Tab-separated table of C-alpha atoms and ligand atoms in Angstrom:
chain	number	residue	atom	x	y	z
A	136	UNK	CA	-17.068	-2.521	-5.892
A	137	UNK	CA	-18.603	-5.410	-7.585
A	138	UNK	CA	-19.207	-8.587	-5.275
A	139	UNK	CA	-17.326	-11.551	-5.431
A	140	UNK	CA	-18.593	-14.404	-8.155
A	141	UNK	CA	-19.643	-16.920	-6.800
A	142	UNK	CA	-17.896	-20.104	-7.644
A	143	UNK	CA	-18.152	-23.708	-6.381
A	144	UNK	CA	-14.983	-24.939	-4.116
A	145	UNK	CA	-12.718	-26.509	-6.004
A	146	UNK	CA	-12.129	-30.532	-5.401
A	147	UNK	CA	-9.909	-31.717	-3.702
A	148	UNK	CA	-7.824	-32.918	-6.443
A	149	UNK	CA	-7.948	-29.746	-7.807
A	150	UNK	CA	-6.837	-27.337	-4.652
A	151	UNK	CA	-3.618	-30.073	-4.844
A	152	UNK	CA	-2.751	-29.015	-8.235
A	153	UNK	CA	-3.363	-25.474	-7.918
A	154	UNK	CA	-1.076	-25.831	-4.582
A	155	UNK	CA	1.690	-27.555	-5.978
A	156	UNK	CA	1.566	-25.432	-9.295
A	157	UNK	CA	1.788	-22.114	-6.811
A	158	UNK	CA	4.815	-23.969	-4.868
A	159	UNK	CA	6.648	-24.887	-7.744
A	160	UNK	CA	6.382	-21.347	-9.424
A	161	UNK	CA	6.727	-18.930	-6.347
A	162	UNK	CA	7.860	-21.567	-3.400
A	163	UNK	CA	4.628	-20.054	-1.842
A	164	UNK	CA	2.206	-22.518	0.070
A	165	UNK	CA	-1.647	-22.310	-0.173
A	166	UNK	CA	-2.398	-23.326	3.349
A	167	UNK	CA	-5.092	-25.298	4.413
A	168	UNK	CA	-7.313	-22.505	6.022
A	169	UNK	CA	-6.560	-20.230	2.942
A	170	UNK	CA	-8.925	-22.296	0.477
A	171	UNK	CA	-11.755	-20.418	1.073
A	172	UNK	CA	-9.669	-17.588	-0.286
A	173	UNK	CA	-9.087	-20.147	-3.883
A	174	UNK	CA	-12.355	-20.019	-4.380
A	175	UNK	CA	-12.891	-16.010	-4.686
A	176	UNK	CA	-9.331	-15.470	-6.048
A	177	UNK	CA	-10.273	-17.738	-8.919
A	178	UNK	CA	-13.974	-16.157	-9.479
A	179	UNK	CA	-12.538	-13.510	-11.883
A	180	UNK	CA	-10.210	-15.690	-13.801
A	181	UNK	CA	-13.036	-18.552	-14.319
A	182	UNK	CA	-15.625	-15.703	-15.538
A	183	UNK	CA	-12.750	-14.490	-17.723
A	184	UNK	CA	-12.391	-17.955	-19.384
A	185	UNK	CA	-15.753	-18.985	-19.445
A	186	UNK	CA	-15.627	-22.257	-17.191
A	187	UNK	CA	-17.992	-23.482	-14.693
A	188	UNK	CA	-15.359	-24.158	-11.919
A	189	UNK	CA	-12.097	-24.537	-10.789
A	190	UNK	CA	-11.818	-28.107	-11.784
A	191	UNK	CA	-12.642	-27.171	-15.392
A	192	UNK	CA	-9.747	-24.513	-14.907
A	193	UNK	CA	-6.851	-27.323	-13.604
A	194	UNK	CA	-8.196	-29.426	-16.533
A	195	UNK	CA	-7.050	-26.880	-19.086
A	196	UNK	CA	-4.254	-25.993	-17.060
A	197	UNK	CA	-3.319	-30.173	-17.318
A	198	UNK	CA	-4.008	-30.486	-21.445
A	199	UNK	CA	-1.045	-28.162	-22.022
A	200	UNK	CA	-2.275	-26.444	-24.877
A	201	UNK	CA	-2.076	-22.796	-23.258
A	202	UNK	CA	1.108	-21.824	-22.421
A	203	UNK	CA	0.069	-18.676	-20.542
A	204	UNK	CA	-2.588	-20.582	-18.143
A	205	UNK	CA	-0.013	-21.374	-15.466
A	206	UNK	CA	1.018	-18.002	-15.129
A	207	UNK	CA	-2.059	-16.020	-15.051
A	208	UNK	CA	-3.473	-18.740	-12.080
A	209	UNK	CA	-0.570	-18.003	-10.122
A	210	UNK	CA	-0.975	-14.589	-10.411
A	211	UNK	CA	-4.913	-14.530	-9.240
A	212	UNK	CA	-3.200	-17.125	-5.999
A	213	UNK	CA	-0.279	-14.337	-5.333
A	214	UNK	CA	-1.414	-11.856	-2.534
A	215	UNK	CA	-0.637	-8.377	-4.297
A	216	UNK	CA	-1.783	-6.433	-0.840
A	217	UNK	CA	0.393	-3.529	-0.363
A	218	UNK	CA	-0.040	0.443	-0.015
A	219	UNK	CA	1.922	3.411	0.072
A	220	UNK	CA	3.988	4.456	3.393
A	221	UNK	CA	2.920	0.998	4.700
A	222	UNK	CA	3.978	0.974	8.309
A	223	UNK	CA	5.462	4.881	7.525
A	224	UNK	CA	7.744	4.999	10.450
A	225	UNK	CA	9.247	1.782	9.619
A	226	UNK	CA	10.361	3.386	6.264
A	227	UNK	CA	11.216	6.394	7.258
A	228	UNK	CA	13.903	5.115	9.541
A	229	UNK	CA	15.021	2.776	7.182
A	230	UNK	CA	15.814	6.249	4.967
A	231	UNK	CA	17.541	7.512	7.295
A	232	UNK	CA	20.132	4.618	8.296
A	233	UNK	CA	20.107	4.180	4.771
A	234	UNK	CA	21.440	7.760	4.392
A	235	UNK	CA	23.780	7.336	7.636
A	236	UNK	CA	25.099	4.587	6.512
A	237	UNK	CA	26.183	5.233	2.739
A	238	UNK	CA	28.821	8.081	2.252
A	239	UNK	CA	27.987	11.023	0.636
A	240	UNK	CA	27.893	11.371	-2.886
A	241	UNK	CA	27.609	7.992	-3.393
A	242	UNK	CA	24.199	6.328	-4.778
A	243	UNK	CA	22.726	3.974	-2.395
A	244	UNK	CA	21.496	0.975	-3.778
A	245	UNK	CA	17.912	-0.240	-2.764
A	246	UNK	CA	15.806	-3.378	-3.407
A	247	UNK	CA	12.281	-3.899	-2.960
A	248	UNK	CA	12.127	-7.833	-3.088
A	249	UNK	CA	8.446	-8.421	-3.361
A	250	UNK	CA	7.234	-5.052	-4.631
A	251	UNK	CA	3.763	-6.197	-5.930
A	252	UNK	CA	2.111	-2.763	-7.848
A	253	UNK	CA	4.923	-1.228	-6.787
A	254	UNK	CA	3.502	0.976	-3.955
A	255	UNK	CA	6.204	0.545	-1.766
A	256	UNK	CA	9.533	2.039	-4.435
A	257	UNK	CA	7.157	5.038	-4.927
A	258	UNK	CA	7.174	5.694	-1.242
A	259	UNK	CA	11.152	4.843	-0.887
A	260	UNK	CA	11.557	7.033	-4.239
A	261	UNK	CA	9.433	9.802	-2.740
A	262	UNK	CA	11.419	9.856	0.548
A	263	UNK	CA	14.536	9.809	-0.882
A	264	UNK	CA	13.944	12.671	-3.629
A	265	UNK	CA	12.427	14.856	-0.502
A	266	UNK	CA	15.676	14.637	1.815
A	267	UNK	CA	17.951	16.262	-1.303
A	268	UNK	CA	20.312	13.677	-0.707
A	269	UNK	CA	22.278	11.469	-3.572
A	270	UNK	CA	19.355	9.892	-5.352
A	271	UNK	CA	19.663	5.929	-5.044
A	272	UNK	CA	19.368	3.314	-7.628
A	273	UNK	CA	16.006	1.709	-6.524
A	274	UNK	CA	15.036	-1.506	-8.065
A	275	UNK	CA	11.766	-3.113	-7.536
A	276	UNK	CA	11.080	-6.880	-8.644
A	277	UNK	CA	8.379	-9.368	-8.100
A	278	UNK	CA	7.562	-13.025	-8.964
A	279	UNK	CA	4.464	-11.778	-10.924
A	280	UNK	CA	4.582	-10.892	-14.372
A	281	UNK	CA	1.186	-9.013	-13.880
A	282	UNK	CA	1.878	-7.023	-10.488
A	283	UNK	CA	5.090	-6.334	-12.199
A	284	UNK	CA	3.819	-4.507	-15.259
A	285	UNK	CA	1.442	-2.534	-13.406
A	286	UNK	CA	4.621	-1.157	-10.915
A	287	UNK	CA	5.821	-0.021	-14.017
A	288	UNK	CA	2.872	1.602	-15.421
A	289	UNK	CA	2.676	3.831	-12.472
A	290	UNK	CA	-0.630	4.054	-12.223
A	291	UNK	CA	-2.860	3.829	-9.690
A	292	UNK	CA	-7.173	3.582	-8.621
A	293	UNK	CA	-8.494	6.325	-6.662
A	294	UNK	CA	-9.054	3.449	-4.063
A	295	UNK	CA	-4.998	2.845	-4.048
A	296	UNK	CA	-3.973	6.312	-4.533
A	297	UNK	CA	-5.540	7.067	-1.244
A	298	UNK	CA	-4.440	4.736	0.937
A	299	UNK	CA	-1.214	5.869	2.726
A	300	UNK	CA	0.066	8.469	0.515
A	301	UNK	CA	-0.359	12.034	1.786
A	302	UNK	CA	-2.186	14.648	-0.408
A	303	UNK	CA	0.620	16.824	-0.606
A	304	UNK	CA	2.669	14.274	-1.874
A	305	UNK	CA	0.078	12.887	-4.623
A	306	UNK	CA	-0.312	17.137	-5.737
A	307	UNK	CA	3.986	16.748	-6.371
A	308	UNK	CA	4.399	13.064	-7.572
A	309	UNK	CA	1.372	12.525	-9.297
A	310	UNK	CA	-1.025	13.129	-12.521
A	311	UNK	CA	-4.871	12.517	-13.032
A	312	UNK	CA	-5.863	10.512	-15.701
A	313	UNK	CA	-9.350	10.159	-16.130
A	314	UNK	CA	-10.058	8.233	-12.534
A	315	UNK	CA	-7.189	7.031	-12.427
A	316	UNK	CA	-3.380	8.439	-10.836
A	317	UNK	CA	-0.121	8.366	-12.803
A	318	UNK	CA	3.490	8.585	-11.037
A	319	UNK	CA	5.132	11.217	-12.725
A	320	UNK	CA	8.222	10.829	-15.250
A	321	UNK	CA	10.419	12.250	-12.251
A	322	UNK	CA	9.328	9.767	-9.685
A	323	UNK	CA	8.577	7.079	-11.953
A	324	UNK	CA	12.305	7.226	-13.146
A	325	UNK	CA	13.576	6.939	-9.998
A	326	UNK	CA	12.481	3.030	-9.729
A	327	UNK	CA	13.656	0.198	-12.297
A	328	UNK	CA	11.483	-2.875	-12.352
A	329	UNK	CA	11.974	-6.607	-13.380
A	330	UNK	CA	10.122	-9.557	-12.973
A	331	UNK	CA	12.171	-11.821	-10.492
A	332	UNK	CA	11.686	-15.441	-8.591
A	333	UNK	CA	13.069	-15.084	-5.526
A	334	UNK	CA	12.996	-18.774	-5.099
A	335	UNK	CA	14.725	-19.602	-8.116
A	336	UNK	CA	16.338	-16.411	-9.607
A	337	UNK	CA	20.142	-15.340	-8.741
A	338	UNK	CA	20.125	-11.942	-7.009
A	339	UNK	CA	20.406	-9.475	-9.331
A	340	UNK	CA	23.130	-7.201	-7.586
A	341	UNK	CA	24.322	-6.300	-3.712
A	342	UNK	CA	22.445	-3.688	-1.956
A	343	UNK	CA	22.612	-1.104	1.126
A	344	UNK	CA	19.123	-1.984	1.664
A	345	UNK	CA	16.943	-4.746	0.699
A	346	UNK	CA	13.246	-4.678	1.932
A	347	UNK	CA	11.562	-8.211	1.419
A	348	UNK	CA	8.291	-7.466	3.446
A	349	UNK	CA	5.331	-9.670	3.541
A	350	UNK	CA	6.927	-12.708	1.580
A	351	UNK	CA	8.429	-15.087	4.250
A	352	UNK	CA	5.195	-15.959	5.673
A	353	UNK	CA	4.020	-17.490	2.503
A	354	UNK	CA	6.929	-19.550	2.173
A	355	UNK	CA	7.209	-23.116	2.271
A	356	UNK	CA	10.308	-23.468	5.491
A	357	UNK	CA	12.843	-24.980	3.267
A	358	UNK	CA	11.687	-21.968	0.393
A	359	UNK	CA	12.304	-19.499	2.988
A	360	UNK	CA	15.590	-20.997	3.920
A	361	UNK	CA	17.069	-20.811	0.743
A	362	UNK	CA	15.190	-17.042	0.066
A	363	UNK	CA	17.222	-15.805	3.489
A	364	UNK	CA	20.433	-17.462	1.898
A	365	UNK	CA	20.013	-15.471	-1.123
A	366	UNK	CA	19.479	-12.158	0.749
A	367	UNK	CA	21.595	-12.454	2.500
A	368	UNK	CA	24.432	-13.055	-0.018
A	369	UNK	CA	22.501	-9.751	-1.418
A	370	UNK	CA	23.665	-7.780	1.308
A	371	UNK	CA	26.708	-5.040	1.295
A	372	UNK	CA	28.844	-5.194	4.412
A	373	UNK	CA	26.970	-3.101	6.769
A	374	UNK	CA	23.714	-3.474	5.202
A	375	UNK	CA	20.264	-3.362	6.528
A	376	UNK	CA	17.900	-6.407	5.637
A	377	UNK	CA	13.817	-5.143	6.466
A	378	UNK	CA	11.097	-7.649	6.802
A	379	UNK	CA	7.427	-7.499	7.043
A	380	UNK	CA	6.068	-7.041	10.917
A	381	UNK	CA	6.308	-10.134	12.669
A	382	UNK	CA	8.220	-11.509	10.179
A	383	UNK	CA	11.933	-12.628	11.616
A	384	UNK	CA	15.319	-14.702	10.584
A	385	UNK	CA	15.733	-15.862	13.929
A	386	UNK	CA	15.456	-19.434	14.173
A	387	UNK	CA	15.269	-19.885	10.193
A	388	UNK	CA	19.068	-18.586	9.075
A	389	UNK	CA	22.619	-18.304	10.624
A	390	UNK	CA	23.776	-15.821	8.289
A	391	UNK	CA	21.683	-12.911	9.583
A	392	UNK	CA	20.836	-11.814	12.957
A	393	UNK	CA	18.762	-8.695	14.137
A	394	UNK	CA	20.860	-4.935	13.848
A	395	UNK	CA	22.276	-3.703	16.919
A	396	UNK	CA	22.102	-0.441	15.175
A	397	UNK	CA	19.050	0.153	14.042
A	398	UNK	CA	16.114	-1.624	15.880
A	399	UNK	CA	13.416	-3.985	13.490
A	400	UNK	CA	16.124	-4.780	11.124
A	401	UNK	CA	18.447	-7.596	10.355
A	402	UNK	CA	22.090	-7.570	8.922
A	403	UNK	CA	24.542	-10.021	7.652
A	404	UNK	CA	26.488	-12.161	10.116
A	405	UNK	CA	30.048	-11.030	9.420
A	406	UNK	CA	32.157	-14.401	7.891
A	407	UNK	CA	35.450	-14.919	8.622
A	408	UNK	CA	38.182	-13.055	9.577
A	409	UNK	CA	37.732	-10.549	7.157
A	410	UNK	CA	34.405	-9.629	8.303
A	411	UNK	CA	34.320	-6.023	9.171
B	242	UNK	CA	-11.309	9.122	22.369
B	243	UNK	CA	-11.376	11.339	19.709
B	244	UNK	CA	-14.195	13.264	18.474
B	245	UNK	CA	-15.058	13.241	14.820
B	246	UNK	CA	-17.133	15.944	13.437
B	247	UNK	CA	-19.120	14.736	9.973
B	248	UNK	CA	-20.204	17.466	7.648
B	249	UNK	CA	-22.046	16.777	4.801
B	250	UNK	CA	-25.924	17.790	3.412
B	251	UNK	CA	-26.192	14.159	2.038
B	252	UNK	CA	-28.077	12.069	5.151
B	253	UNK	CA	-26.411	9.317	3.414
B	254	UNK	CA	-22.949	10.285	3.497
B	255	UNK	CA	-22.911	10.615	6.978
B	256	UNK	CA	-24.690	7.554	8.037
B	257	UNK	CA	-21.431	5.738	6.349
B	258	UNK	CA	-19.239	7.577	7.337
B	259	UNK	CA	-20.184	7.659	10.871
B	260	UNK	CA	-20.896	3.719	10.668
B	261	UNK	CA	-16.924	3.510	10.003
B	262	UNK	CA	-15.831	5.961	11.858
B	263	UNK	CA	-17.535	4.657	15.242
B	264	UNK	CA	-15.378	1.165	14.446
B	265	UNK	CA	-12.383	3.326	14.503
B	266	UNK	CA	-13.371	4.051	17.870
B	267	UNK	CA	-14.492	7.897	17.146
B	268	UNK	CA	-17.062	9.889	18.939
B	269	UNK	CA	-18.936	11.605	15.857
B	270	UNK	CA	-20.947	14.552	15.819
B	271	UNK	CA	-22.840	15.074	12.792
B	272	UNK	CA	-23.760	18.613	10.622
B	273	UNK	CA	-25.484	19.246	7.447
B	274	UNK	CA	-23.726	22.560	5.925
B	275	UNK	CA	-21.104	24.596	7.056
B	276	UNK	CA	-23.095	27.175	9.221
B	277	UNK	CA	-24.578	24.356	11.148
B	278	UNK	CA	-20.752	22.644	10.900
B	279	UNK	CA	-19.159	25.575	12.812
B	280	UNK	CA	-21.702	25.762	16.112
B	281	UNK	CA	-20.719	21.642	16.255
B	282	UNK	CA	-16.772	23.181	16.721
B	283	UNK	CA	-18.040	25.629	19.217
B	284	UNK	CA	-20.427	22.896	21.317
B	285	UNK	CA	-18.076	19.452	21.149
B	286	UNK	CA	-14.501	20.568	19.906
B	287	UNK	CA	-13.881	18.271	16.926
B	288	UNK	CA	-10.404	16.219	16.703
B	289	UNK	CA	-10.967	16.409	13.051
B	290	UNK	CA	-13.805	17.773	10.438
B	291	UNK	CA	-14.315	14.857	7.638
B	292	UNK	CA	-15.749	17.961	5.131
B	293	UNK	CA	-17.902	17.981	2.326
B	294	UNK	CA	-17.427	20.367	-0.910
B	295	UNK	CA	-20.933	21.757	-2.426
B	296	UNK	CA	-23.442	21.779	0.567
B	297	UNK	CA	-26.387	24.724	0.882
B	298	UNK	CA	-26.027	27.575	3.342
B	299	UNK	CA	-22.227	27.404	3.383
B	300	UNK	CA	-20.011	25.407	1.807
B	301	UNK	CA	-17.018	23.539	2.680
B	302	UNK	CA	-14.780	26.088	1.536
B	303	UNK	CA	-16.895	28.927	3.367
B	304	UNK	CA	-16.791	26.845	6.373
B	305	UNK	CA	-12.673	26.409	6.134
B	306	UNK	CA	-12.217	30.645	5.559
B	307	UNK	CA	-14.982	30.835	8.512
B	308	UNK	CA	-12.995	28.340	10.793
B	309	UNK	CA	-9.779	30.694	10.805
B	310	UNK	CA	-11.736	33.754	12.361
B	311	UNK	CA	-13.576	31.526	14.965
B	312	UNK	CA	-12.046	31.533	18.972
B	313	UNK	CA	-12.086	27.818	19.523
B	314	UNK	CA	-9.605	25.875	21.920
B	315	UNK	CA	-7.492	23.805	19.596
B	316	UNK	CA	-8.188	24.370	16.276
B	317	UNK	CA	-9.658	20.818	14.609
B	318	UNK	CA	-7.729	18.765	11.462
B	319	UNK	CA	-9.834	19.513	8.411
B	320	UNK	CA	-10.217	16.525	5.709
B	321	UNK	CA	-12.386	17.136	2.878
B	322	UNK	CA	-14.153	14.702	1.910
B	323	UNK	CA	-15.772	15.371	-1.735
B	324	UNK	CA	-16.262	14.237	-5.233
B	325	UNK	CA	-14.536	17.174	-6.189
B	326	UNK	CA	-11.549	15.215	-7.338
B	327	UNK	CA	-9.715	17.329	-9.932
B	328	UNK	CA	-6.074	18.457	-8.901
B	329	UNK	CA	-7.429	21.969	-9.150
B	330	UNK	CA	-9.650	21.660	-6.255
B	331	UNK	CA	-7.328	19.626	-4.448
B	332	UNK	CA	-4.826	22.604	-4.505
B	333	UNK	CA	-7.310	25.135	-3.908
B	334	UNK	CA	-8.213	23.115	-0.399
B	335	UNK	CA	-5.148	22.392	0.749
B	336	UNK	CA	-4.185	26.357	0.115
B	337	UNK	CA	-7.098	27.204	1.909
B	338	UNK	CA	-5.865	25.378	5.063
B	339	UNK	CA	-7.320	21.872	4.243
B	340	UNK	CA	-4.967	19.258	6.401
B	341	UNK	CA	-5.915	16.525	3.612
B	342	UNK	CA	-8.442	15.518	1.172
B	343	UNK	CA	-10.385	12.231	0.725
B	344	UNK	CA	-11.897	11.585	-2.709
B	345	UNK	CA	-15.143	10.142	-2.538
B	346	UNK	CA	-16.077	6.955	-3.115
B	347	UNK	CA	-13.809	6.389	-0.314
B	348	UNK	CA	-13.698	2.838	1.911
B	349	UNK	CA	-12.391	1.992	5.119
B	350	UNK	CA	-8.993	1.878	4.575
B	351	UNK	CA	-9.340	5.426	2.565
B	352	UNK	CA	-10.317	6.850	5.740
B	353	UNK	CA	-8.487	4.980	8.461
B	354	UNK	CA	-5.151	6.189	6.813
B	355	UNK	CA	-6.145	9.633	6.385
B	356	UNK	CA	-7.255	9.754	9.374
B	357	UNK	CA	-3.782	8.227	10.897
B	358	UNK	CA	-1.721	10.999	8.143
B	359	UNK	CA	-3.513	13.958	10.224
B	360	UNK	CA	-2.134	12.139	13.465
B	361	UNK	CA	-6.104	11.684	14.973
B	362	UNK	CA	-5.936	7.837	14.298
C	260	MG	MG1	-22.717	17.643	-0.901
């Protein structure tokens, strides 16, 4: 792997801007003990576009004359850290109540909320393909544009093939390509991908089970207010909401409270009489 | 803990691998080819064999078809470890009895979760 470039820290004046521009977008904060992290997430970009430093970089982002600058800086600020069968067990079971829950011969319907390269659909895809039952509708969206198109390419390092997924699994799902590993057609089919704000986007549909791992911490408290809202609203009656570990609604929304049923995730507060 | 045996003829190979293993709390016994590989299973009962491809004396594969006929205790995981990284080899280890396959370069992480798949991390 090729080391970090070095950059110089950005100003002050210039982590602001790059903060607010990341909050606006994404309703993600760049905390103060994360700005040693600016400086090597924008190394690449700056090399990329030929300027000295990140002030240079908020200067161009400021003149307005490239429309695409905004988005490609808040993709180099997003973290994209994810891997296949992250936390396994934790997926597995969510599988299976997924699969207890939904009746037979119907499709369950499945979002990954914050699916970065897309890692985590695969693994869903994978598991539910392997257990024979109905296949789901699986739909996998992210706030970057970038993370997004690479989910959909399907294709993976050596480095990111490796970490989580079982060999046996890579020999069924997936193809070499040079160095590199390609979901197959079958598994890649099984997963359709859209770029999506969770901040500022409508949901896109009502699920059996939403997983929105990873996200919440980032968020600024009102951001994540509204984002629980939204998932909530997201959620079928009887439907299982799954966060990252150590991430939690208590305290930060009324309309979902930890399962009875099945332990580490969250469901919708029933409303009203109605409420079953 | 749980006792890693390395095999691999490249000195280097092993020194990084051991240096990561040992942070993943592993007691690691080192051998050079596969002959040397199997009297390591006889004198410290490997957990798990991280296992190299092309080696001299006796290859990986030799050592894997020489590991079935051996009397040990509990037989240990096997994960090759190679830069053998065509599907075709990958199949032909894993029929051979290979519990999983790192392709090399590998990192940490690489290893860690292989490691945790075979249920020895
Ligand atoms: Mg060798």
């Amino acid at each position: 792997m090729s080391s970090a470039v070095r950059t110089q820290p950005p100003s002050a004046g210039a982590t602001t801007v790059l903060s607010a521009l990341l909050e606006a977008r994404t309703g993600q904060q760049l905390a103060a003990n994360r700005t040693w992290r600016l400086e090597a997430a924008l190394g690449p970009l700056l090399a990329e576009l030929a300027l000295p430093h990140a002030d240079a970089l908020v200067a161009r982002l400021l003149d307005g004359q490239d429309h695409r600058i905004g988005d490609r800086i808040v993709d180099v600020l997003l973290n994209h850290e994810t891997s296949f069968f992250r936390d396994a067990g934790v997926i597995e079971s969510a599988v299976e109540a997924v699969r207890a829950a939904v009746p037979l011969g119907t499709r369950p319907r499945i979002w990954c909320a914050a699916c970065a390269t897309g890692q985590e659909p695969l693994s869903l895809a994978m598991l539910f393909a392997e257990d024979g039952g109905t296949a789901p509708d699986i739909l996998a969206t992210d706030v970057s544009a970038s993370a997004i198109a690479r989910a959909r390419s399907g294709s993976y390092s050596q480095f990111e093939i490796q970490r989580g997924l079982p060999i046996r699994r890579m020999m069924r799902w997936f193809e070499s390509d040079g160095g590199d590993w390609i979901a197959n057609k079958a598994l890649l089919s099984a997963v359709s991908y859209r770029r999506h704000n969770l901040a500022t986007d409508p949901v896109p549909g009502r699920y059996d089970l939403i997983l929105c791992r990873n996200v919440l911490f980032y968020l600024t408290p009102v951001v994540r207010q509204i984002v629980l809202e939204r998932l909530a609203q997201a959620l079928k009656p009887g439907a299982l909401l799954l966060l990252g570990a150590g991430e939690t609604v208590i305290g930060q929304s009324e309309l979902l409270r930890p399962s009875t049923a099945h332990r580490g995730f969250y469901e919708r507060v029933a409303t009203g009489a109605a409420g079953l | 803990m749980k006792t890693c045996l390395i095999v691999d003829d490249s000195k280097v190979i092993r020194k990084v691998a051991r240096h990561i293993l040992e942070t993943l709390d592993f007691a690691v016994v080192e051998a050079a080819d596969g002959r040397e590989a199997l009297g390591q299973c006889h004198a410290h009962q490997p957990d798990v064999v991280l296992l190299d491809w092309n080696m001299p004396v006796m290859s990986g594969m030799e050592f894997l078809r020489a590991l079935g006929d051996e009397t040990l205790a509990k037989r240990p995981k096997v994960v090759f470890c190679t830069t053998e990284n065509g599907m075709a080899h990958i199949r032909a280890a894993i029929e051979a009895g290979a519990d999983e396959y790192v392709m090399k370069p590998f990192d940490r992480e690489t290893l860690e979760s292989k490691l945790q798949i075979v249920g020895v991390a």
